[in-house]
Short mmCIF file of C-alpha atoms in Angstrom, two decimals:
data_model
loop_
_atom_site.label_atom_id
_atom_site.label_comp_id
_atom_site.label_asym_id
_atom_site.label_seq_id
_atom_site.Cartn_x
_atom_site.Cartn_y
_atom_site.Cartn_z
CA UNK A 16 28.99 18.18 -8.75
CA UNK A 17 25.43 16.99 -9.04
CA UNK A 18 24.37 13.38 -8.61
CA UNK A 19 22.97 11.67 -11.76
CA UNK A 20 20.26 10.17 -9.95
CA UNK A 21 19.03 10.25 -6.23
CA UNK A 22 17.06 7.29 -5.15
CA UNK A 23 15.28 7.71 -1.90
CA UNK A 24 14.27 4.22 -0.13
CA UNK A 25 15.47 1.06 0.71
CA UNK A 26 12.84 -1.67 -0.11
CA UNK A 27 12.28 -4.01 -3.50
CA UNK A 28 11.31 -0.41 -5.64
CA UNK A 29 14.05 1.21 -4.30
CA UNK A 30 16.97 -1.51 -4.78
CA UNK A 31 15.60 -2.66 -7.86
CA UNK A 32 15.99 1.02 -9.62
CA UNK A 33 19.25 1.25 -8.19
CA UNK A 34 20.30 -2.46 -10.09
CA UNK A 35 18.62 -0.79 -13.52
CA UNK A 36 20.71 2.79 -12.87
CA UNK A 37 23.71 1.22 -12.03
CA UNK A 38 24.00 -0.86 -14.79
CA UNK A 39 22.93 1.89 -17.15
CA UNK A 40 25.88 3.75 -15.67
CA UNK A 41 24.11 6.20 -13.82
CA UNK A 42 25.71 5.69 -10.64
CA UNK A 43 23.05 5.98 -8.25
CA UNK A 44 23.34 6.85 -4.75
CA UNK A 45 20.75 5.29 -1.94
CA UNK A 46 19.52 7.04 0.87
CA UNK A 47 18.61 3.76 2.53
CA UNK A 48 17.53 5.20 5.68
CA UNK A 49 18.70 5.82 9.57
CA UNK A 50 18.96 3.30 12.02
CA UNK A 51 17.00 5.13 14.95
CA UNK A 52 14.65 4.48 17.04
CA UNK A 53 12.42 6.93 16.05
CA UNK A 54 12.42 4.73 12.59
CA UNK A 55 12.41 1.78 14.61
CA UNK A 56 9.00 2.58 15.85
CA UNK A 57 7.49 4.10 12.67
CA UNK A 58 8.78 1.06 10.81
CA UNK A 59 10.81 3.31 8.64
CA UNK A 60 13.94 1.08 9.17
CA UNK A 61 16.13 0.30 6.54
CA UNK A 62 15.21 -2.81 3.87
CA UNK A 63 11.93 -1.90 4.10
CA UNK A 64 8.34 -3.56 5.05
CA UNK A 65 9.41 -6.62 3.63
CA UNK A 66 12.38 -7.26 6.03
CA UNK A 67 9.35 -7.41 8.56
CA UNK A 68 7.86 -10.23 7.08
CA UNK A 69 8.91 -14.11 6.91
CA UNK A 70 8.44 -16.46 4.50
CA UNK A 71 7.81 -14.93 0.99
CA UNK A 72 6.37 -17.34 -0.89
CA UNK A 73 4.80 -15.25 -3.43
CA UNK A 74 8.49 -13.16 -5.20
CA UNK A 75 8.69 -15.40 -8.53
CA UNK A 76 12.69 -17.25 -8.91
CA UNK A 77 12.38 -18.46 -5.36
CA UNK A 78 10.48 -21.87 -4.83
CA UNK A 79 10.96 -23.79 -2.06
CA UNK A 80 14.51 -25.20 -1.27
CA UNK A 81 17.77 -24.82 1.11
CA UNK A 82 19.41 -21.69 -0.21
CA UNK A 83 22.21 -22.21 2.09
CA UNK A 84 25.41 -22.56 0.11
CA UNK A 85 23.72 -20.11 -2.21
CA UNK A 86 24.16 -17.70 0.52
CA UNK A 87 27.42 -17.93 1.79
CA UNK A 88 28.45 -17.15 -1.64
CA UNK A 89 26.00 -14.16 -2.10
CA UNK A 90 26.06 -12.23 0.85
CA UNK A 91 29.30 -11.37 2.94
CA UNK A 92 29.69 -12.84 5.96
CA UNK A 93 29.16 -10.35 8.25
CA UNK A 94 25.56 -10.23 7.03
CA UNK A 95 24.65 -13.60 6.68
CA UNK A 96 25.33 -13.69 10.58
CA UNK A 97 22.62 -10.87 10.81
CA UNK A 98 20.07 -12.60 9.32
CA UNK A 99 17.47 -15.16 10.94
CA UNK A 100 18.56 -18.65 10.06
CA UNK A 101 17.30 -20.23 6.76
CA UNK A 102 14.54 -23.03 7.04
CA UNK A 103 15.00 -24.34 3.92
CA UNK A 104 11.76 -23.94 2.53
CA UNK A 105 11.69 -20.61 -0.08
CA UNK A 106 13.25 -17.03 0.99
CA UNK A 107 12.36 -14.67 3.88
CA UNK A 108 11.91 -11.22 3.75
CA UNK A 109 15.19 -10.05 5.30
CA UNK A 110 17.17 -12.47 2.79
CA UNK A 111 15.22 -11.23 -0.08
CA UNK A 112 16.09 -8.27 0.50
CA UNK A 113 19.97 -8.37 1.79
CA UNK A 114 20.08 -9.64 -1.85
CA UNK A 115 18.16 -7.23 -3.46
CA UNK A 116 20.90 -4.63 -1.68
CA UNK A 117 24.16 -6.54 -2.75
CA UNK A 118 22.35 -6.95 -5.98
CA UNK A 119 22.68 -3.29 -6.31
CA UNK A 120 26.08 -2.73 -4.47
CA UNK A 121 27.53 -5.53 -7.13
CA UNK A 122 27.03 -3.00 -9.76
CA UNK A 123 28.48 0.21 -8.09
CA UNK A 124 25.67 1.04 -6.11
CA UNK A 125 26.41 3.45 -3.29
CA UNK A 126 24.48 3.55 -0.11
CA UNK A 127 24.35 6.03 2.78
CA UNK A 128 22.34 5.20 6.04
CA UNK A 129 20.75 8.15 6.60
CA UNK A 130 17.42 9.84 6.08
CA UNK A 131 16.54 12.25 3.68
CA UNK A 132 14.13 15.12 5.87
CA UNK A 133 13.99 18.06 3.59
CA UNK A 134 14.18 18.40 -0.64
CA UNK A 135 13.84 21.86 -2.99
CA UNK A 136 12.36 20.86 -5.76
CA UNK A 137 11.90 23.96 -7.84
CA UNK A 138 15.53 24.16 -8.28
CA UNK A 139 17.30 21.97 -10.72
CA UNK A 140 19.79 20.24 -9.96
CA UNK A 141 17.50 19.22 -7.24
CA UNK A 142 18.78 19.77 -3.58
CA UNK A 143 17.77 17.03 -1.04
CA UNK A 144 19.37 17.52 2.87
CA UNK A 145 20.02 14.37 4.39
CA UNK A 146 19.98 13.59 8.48
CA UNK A 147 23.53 14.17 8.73
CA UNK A 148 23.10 17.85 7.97
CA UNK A 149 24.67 17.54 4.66
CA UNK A 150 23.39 18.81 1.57
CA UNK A 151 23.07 16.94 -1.95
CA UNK A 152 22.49 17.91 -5.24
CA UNK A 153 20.91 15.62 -8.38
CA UNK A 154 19.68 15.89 -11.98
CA UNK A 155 17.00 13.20 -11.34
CA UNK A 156 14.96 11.38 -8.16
CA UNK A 157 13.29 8.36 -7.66
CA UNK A 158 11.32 8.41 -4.20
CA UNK A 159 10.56 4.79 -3.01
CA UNK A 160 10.04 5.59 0.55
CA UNK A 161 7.43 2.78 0.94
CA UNK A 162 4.03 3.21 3.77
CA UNK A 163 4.74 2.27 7.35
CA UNK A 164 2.38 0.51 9.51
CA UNK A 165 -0.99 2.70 10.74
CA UNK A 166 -2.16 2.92 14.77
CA UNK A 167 -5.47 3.91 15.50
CA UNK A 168 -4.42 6.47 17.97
CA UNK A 169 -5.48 5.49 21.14
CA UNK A 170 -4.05 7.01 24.15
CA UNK A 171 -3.86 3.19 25.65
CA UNK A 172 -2.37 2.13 22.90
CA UNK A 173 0.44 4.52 22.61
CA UNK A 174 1.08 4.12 26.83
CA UNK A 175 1.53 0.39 25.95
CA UNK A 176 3.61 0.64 22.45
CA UNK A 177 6.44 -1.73 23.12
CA UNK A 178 4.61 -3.21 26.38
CA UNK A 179 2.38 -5.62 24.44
CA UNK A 180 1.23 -3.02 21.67
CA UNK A 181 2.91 -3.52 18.54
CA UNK A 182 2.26 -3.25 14.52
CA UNK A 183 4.49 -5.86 13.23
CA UNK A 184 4.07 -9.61 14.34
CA UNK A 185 7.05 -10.54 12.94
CA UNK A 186 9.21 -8.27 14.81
CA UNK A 187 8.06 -8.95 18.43
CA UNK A 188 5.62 -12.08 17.89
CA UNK A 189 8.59 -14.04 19.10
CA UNK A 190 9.44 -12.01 22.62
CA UNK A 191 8.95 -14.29 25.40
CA UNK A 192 5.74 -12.22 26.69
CA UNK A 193 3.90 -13.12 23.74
CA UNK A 194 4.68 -16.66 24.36
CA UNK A 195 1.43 -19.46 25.19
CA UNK A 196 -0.40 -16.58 25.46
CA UNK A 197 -4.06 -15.14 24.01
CA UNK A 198 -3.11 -12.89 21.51
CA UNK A 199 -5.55 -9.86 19.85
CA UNK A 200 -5.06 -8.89 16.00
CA UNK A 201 -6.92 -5.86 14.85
CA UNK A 202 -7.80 -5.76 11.02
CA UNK A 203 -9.38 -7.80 8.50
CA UNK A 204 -7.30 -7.44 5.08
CA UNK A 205 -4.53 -10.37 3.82
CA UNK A 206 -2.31 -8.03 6.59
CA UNK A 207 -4.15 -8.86 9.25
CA UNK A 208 -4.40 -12.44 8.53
CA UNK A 209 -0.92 -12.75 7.88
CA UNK A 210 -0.04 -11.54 11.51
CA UNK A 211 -2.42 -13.56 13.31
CA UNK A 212 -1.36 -16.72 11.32
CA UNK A 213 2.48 -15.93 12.02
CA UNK A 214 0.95 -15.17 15.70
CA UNK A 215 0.08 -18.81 16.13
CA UNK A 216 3.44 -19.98 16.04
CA UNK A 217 3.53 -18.69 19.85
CA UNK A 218 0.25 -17.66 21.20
CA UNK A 219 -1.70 -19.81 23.01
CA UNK A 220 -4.78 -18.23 20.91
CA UNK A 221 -5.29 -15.42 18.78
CA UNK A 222 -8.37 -13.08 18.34
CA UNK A 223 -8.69 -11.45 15.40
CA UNK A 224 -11.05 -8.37 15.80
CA UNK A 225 -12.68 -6.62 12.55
CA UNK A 226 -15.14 -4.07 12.23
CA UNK A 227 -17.58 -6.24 9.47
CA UNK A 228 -19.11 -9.34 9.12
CA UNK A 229 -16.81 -10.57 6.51
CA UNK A 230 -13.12 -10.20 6.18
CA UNK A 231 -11.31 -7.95 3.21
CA UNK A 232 -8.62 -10.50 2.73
CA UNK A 233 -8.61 -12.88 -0.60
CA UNK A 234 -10.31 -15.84 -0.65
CA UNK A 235 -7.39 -17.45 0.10
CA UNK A 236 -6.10 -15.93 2.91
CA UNK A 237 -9.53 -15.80 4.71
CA UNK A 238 -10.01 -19.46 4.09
CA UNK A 239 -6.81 -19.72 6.10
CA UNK A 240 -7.95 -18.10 9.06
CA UNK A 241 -10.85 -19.43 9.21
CA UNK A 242 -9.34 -23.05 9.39
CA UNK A 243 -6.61 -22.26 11.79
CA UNK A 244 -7.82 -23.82 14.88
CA UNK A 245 -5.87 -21.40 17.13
CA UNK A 246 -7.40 -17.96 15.30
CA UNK A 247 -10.79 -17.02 16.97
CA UNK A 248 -12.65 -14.27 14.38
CA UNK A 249 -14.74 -11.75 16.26
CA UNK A 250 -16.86 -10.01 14.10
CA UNK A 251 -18.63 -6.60 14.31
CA UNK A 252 -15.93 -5.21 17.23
CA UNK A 253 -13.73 -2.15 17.26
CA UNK A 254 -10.89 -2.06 19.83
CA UNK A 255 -11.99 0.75 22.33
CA UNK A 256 -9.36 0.57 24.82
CA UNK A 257 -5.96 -1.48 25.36
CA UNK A 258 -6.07 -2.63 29.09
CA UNK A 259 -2.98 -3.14 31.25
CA UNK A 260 -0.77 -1.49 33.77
CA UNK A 261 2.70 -0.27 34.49
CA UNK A 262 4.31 -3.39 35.61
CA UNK A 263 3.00 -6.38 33.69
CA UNK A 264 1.95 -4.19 30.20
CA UNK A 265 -0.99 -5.27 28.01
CA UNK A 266 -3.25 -7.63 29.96
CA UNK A 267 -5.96 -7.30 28.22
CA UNK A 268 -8.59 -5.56 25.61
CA UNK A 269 -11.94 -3.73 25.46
CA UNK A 270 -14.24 -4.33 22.16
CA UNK A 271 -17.01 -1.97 21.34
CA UNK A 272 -19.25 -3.21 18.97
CA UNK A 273 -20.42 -2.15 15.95
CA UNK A 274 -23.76 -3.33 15.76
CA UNK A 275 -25.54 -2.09 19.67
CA UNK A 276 -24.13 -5.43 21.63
CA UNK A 277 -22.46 -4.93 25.06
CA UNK A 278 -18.63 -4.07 24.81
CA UNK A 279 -16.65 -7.53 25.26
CA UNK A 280 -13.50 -7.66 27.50
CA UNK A 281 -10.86 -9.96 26.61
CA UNK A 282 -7.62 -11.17 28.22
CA UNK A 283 -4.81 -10.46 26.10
CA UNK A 284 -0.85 -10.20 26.48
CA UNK A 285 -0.43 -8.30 23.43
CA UNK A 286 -2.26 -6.20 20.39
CA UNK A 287 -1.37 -6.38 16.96
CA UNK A 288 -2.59 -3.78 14.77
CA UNK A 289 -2.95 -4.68 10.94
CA UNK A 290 -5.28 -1.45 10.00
CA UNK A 291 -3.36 -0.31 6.78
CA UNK A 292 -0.53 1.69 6.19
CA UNK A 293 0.52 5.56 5.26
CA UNK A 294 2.47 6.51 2.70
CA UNK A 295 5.95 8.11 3.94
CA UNK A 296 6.19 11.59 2.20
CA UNK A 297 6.18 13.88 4.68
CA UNK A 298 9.56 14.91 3.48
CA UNK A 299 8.43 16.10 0.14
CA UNK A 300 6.76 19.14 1.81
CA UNK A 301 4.27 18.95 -0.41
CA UNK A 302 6.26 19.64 -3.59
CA UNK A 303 4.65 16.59 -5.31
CA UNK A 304 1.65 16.04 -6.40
CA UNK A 305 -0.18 13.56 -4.11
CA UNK A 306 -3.69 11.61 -4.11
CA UNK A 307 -6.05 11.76 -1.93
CA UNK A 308 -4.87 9.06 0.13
CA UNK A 309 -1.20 11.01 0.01
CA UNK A 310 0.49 8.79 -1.99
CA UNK A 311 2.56 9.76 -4.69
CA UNK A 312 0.31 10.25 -8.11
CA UNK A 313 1.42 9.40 -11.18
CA UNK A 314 0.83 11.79 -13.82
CA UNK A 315 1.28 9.74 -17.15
CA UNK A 316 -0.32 6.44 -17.58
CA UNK A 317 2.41 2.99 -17.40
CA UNK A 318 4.97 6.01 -16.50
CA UNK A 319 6.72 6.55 -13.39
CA UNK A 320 6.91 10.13 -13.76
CA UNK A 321 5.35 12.77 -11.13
CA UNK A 322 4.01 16.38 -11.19
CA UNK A 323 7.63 17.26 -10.94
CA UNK A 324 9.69 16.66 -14.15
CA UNK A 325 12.78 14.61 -13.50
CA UNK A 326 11.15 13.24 -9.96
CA UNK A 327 9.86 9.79 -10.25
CA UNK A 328 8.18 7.35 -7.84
CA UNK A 329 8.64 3.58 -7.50
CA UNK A 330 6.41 1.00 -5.17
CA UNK A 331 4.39 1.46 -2.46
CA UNK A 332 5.05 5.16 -1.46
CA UNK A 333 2.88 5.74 -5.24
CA UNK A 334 0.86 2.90 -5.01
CA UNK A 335 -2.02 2.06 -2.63
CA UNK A 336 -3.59 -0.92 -4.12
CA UNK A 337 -1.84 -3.65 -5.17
CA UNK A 338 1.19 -3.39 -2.69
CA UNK A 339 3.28 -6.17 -3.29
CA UNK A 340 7.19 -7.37 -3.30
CA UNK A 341 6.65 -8.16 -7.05
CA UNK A 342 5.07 -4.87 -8.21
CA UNK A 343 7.28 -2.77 -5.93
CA UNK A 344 10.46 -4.09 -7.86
CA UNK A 345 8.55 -4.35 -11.44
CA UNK A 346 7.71 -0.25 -10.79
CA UNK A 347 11.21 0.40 -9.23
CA UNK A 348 12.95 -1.13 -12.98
CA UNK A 349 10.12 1.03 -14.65
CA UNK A 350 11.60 4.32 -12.50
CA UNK A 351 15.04 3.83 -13.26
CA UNK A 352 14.14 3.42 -17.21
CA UNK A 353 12.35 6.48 -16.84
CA UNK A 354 14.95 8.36 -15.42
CA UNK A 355 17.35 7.16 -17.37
CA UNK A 356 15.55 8.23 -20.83
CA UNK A 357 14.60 11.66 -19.41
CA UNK A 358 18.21 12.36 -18.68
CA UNK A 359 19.02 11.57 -22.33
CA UNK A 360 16.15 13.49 -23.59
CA UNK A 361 17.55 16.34 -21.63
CA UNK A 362 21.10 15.73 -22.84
CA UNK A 363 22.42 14.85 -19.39
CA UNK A 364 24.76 11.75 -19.62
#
């Protein structure tokens, strides 16, 4: 029998639709992802982007304040002793969204941990194969598959790619080889300057390398590099080459420059990229209309709804420009509404 509704993701979009479905007695089913490594590296793991970041000071209901006792009464136990420890000041991205999950599991929600890597939809019901081999069938889909983390494609930086080369600070900042040590952060957007802020915590120093004169972050967050005594901005560069060898890793970096000055060589024990991200649709094959950057496009104005009737798309997988916790969710409740009033239209219930 087919599934009501399909939602395919596992971040603040995804979790949020499944809340709205479930309650509306739709009884979704999550394709959260697989835990490989293969997704490990992409940053396709479970949870999401946001389970990569820290502090999330900007998801509204969560000012600062020891959410302890909250938690031990939210989340089982078994997860709570998953999670990095609460500081007491706000939420973190993994906690945010371990709650967003049992959120969704409190009202029915089922979850499988497994990809989905191929869908047919010009059938209906639609037929989605998951990475278990098995085969699913449902009368509605909501893809919030997110965007992963972008490399530049350097053959030095995919030879050092967990030697020093990474695209999430928050992941490896912390690994002792990182520690009291110079530190380079390629990008210039609120990204960027997020990683080489969280950087700080451990480097020595951190170089932050961008192609302009001027950064693309907000006011805000530019302001805040450019007062952190430990982040050096070096304008006008492009990394060229990731130096380092087979025993010790990244040791170092190579900046061309932009405007006809001498390349720079720097020494470095690690190289964060913070270039942007791509929207994870390969799966769809194509069977959905995309936009030029290949993100999802949506067809009718303050709808959810895709070139596909009875597909819908929620957070950052369909949206390249304001990619945010907030917006991801507020789209993912906007999805499962959809859904759930196309299914009625259509006489499914």
């Amino acid at each position: 029998m087919a599934e009501k509704v399909i939602i395919i993701g596992s971040g603040p979009a995804a979790w949020t639709a499944a809340i709205y479905a479930a309650r509306a007695a739709l009884e979704p089913l999550v394709f959260e992802g697989a835990i490989t490594e293969e997704n490990r590296l992409a940053g396709t793991l479970p949870l999401g982007q946001l389970a990569l970041t820290t502090e999330v000071e900007n998801y509204p209901g969560f000012p600062a304040g020891d959410l302890r006792g909250y938690l031990e009464t939210a989340l089982p136990p078994e997860t709570l002793a998953m999670l990095p420890p609460h500081e007491a000041h706000g939420v973190t991205g993994p906690i945010l969204m371990e709650l967003m999950r049992q959120q969704a599991k409190n009202f029915g929600t089922r979850v499988i941990t497994e990809d989905i890597v191929e869908v047919d939809f010009q059938r209906h019901p639609f037929q989605l194969r998951a990475s278990d081999g098995k085969t699913y069938e449902s009368l509605a889909v909501i893809v919030a598959t997110g965007a992963r983390a972008n490399y530049l494609g350097l053959p030095s930086e995919e030879r050092f790619k967990n030697r020093g080369v990474s695209a999430c600070a928050v992941c490896d900042g912390a690994l002792p080889r990182f520690r009291n040590q110079p530190l380079v952060v390629v990008g210039g957007g609120d990204s960027a300057v997020e990683e080489a802020t969280y950087l700080t915590k451990f480097a020595s120093k951190v170089y932050m390398v961008h192609r302009r004169d001027q950064l693309r972050a907000s006011k805000i967050m530019a302001e805040r590099a450019m007062k952190n005594p430990k982040i050096e901005l070096l304008w006008n560069r492009v990394l060229e080459e990731v130096l380092g060898d087979d025993q010790r890793g990244v040791t170092g970096v190579r900046l061309a420059s932009t405007v006809g000055q001498a390349p720079l060589e720097l020494e470095a024990a690690g190289v964060f990229l913070a270039i942007g991200h791509t929207p994870n649709t390969k799966f769809l094959q194509g069977q959905v209309e995309l936009t030029e950057k290949g993100y999802i496009r949506w067809t009718t104005p303050f709808r959810t709804h895709t070139s596909l009737e009875g597909v819908f798309a929620a957070g950052d997988v369909a949206d390249d420009y304001y990619r945010q916790a907030v917006t991801a969710a507020g789209s993912g409740c906007m999805a499962a509404l959809d859904a759930e009033r196309w299914l009625a239209a259509k006489g499914f219930h």
